CSV table of C-alpha atoms in Angstrom, one decimal:
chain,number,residue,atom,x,y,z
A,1,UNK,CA,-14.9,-0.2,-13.9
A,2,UNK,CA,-14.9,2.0,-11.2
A,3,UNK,CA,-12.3,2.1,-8.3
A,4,UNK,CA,-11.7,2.3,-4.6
A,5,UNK,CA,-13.3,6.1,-3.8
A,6,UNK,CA,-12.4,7.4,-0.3
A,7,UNK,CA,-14.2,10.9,1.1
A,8,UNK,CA,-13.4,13.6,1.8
A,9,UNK,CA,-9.6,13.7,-0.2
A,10,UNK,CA,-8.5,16.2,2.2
A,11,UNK,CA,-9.9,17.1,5.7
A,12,UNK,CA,-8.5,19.3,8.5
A,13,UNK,CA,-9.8,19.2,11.6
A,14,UNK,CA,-8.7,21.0,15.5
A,15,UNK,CA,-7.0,18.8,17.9
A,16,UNK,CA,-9.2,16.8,20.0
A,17,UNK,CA,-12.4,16.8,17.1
A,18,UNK,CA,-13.7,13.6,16.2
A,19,UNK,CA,-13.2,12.8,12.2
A,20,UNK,CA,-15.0,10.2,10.0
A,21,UNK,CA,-13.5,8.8,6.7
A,22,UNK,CA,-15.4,6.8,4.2
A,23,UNK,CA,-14.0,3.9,2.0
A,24,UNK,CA,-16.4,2.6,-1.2
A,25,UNK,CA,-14.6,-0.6,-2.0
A,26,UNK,CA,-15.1,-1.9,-5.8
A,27,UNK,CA,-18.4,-3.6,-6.1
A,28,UNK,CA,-17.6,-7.2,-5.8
A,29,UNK,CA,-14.7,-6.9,-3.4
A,30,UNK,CA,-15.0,-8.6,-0.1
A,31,UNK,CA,-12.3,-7.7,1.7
A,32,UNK,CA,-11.2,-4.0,2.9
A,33,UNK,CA,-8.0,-2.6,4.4
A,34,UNK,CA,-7.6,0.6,5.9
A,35,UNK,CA,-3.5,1.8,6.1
A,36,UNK,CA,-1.9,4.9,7.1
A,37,UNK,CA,0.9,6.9,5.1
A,38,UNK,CA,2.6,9.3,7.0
A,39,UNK,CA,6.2,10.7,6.7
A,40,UNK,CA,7.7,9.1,9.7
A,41,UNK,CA,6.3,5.8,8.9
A,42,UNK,CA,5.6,5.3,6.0
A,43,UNK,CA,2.4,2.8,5.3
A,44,UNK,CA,0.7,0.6,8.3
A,45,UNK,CA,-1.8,-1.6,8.0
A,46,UNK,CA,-4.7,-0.4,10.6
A,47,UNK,CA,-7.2,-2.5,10.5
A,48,UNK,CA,-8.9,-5.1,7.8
A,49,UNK,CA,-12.3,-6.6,7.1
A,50,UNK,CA,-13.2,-9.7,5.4
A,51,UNK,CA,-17.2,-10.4,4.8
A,52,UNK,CA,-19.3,-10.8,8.1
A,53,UNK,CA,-15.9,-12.2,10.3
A,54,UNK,CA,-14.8,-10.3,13.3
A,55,UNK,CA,-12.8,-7.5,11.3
A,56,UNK,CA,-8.6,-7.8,12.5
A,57,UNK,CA,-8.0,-4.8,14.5
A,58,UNK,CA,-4.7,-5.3,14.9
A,59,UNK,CA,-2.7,-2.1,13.7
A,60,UNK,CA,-4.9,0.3,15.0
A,61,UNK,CA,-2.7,2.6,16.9
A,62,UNK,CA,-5.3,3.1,19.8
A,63,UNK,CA,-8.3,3.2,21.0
A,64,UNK,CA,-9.4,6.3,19.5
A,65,UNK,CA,-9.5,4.4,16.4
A,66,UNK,CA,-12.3,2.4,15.0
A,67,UNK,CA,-13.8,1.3,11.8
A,68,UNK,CA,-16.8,-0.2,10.5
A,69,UNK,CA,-18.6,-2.0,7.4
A,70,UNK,CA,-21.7,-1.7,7.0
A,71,UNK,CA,-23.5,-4.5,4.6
A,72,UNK,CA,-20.2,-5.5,3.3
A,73,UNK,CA,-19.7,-3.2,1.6
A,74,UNK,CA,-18.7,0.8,2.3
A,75,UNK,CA,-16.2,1.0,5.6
A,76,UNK,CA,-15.8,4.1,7.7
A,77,UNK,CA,-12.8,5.0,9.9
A,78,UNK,CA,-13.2,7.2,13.0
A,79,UNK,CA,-11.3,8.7,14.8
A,80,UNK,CA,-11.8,10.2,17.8
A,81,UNK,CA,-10.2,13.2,19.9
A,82,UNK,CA,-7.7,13.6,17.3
A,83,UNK,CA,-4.3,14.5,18.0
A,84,UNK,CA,-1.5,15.9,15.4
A,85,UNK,CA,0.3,12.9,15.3
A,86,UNK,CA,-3.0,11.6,13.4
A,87,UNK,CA,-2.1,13.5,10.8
A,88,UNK,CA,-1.3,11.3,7.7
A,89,UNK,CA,-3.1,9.9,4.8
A,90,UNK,CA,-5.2,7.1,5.2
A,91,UNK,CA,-5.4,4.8,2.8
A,92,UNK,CA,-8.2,2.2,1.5
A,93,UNK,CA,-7.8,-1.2,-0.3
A,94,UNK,CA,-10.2,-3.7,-1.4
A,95,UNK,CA,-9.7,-7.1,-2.4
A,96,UNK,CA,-11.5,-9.9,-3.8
A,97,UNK,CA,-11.7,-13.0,-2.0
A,98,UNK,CA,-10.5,-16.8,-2.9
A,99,UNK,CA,-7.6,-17.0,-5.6
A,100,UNK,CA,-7.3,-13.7,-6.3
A,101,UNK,CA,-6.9,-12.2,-2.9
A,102,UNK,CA,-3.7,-11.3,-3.4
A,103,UNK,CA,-4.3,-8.2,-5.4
A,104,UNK,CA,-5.1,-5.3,-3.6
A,105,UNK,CA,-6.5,-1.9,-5.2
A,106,UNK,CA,-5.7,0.9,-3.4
A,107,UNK,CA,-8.2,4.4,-3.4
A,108,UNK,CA,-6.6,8.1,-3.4
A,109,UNK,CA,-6.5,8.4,0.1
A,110,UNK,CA,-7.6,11.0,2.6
A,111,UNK,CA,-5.6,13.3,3.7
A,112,UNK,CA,-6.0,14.1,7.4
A,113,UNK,CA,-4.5,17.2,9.0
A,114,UNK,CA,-4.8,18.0,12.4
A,115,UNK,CA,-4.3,21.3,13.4
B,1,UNK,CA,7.4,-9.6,11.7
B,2,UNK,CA,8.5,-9.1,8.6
B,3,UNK,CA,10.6,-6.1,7.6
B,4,UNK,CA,11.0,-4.7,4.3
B,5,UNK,CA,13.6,-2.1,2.9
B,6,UNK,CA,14.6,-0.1,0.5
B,7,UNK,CA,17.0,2.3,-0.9
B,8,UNK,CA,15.2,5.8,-0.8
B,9,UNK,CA,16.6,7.6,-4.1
B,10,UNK,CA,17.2,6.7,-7.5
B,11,UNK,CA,18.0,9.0,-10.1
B,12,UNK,CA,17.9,8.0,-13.9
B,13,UNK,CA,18.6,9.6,-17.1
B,14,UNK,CA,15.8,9.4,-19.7
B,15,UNK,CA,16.3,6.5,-22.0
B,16,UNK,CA,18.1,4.4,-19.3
B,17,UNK,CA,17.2,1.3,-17.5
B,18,UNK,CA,15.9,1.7,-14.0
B,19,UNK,CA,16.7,-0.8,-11.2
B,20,UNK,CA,14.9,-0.5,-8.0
B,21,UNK,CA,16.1,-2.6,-4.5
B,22,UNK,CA,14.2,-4.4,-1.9
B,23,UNK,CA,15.3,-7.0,1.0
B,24,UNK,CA,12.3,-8.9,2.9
B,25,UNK,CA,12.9,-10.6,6.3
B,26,UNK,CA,10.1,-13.1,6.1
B,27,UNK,CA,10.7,-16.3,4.0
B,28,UNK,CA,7.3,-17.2,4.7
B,29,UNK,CA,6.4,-14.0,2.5
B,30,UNK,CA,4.6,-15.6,-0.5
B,31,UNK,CA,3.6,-12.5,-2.3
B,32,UNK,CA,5.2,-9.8,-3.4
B,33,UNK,CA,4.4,-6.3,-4.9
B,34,UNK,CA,5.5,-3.0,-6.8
B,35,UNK,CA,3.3,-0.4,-6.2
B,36,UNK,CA,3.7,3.2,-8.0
B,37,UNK,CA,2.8,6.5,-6.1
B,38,UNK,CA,2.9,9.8,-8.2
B,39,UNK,CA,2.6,13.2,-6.4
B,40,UNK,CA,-0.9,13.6,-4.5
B,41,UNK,CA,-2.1,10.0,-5.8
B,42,UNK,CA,-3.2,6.4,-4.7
B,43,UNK,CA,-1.2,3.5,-4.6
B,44,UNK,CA,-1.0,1.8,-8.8
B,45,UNK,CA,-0.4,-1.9,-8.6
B,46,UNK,CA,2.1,-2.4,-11.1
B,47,UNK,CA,3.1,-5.5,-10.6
B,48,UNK,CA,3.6,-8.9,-8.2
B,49,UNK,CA,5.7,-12.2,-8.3
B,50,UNK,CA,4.4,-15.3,-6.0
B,51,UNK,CA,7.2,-16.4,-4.0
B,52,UNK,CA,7.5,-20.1,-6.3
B,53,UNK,CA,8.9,-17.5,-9.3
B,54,UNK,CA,12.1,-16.0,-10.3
B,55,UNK,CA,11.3,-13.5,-13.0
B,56,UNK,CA,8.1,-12.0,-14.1
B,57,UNK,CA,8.0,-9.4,-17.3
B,58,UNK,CA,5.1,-7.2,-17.9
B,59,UNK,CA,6.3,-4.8,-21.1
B,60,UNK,CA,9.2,-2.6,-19.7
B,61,UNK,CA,9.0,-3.9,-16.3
B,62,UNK,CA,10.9,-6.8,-15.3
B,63,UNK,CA,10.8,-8.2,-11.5
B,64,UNK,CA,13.5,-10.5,-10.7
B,65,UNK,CA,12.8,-12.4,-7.4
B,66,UNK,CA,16.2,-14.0,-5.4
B,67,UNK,CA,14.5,-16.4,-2.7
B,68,UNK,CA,17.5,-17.3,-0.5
B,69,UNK,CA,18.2,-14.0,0.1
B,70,UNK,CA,15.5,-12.4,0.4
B,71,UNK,CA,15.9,-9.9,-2.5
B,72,UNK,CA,13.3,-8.3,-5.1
B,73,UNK,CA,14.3,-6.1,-7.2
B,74,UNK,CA,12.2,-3.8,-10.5
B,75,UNK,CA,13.6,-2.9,-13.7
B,76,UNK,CA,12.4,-0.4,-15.9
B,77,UNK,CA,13.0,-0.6,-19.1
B,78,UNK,CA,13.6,2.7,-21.3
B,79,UNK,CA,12.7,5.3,-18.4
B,80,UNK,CA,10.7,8.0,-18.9
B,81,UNK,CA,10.3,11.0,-17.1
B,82,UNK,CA,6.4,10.1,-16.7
B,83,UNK,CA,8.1,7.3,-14.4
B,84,UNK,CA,8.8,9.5,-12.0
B,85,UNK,CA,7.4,8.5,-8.9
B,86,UNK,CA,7.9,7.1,-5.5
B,87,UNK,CA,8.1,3.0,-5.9
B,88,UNK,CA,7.1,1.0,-2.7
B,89,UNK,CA,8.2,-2.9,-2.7
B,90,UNK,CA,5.6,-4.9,-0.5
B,91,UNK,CA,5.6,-8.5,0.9
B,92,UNK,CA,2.4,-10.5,1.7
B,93,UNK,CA,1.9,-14.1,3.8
B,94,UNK,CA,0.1,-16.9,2.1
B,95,UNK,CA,-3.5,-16.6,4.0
B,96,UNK,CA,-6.2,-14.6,2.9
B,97,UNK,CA,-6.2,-11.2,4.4
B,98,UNK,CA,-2.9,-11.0,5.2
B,99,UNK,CA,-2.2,-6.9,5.1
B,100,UNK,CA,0.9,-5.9,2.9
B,101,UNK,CA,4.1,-5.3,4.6
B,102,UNK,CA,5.6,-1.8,2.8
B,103,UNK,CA,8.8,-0.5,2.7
B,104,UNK,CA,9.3,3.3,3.0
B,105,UNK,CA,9.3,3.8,-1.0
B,106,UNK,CA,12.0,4.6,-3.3
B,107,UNK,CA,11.7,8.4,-4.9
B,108,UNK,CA,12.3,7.8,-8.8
B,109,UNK,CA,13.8,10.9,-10.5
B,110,UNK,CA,14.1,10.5,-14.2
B,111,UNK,CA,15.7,13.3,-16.0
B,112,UNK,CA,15.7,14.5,-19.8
């Protein structure tokens, strides 16, 4: 079946622009993680979302970062006044819930660069 | 909070077995994963061990899970250069929604 999609794959975008990036999580899938790979890093969670609970915000780097789900389902990640340490890819996961929660599926990713 | 590392290079002649590190800080971790990277890709499960296991095979991968210290490790068997990749180890608590923990990735070089 089909997988985790993320758009755009690649965006860049001029320092202080606000960016959006979409997650489709696979159909079915309750939970949704957004994480960040970047070179100094390497991944970080950001922020995830489980059904209609309060989503856990806690690896967002600051508050120029938010996310949202919509119906359960798709998740967008914006970020605002972007800087160049932004720059990374940002990842999206979905999960399903109960037993098999464990198992996280991973999309491409979108590559961010902030010029 | 937990800490997970890695070595960050291994380089493998095809045919041979491949053997890829990790240490965990958490002994409360009771998940943990492989995940594969290739160039400009996602993030491939490959594989996971729940912490109440010592060895889990899945065709040429073998993960081999030492508890007390905190020590995962991946074989390959019969490397191929198609394995080439970077390999990130991961750890996961017990509740729901826990995020993964990654280590920085191990780059896989297999050569012919």
């Amino acid at each position: 079946g089909a997988g985790v999609s993320q758009s755009p794959s690649n965006k860049v975008t001029e320092k202080g622009k606000d960016v959006e990036l979409r997650c489709d999580p696979i159909s079915g899938h309750t939970a949704l993680y957004w994480y960040r790979q970047s070179l100094g890093q390497g991944l970080e969670f950001l922020i995830y979302f489980q059904g209609n609970s309060a989503p856990d915000k806690s690896g967002l780097p600051s508050d120029r970062f938010s996310a949202e789900r919509t119906g359960g389902s798709v998740s967008t990640l914006t970020i605002q006044r972007t800087q160049q340490e932004d720059s990374a890819v940002y990842l999206c996961a979905s999960s399903r819930s109960g037993t098999s929660s464990y198992e996280q599926y991973f999309g491409p990713g979108t590559r961010l660069t902030v010029t | 909070g937990e800490d997970v590392e890695q070595s960050l290079f291994l380089s493998v002649r095809e045919g041979d077995s491949s053997v890829i590190n990790c240490t965990y800080t958490d002994s409360s971790s009771t998940y943990l994963y492989w995940y594969k990277q290739e160039p400009g890709a996602g993030l491939q499960l490959l594989t996971y061990i729940f912490s109440n296991m010592d060895m889990k095979q899945d065709q040429r991968l073998t993960v081999l899970l030492n508890k007390k210290d905190k020590h995962l490790s991946l074989r390959i068997a019969d490397t191929q250069t198609g394995d080439s990749a970077i390999y990130f180890c991961a750890a996961k608590g017990n509740q729901a929604g826990t995020a993964l923990i990654f280590g920085k990735g191990t780059t896989l070089s297999v050569s012919s």
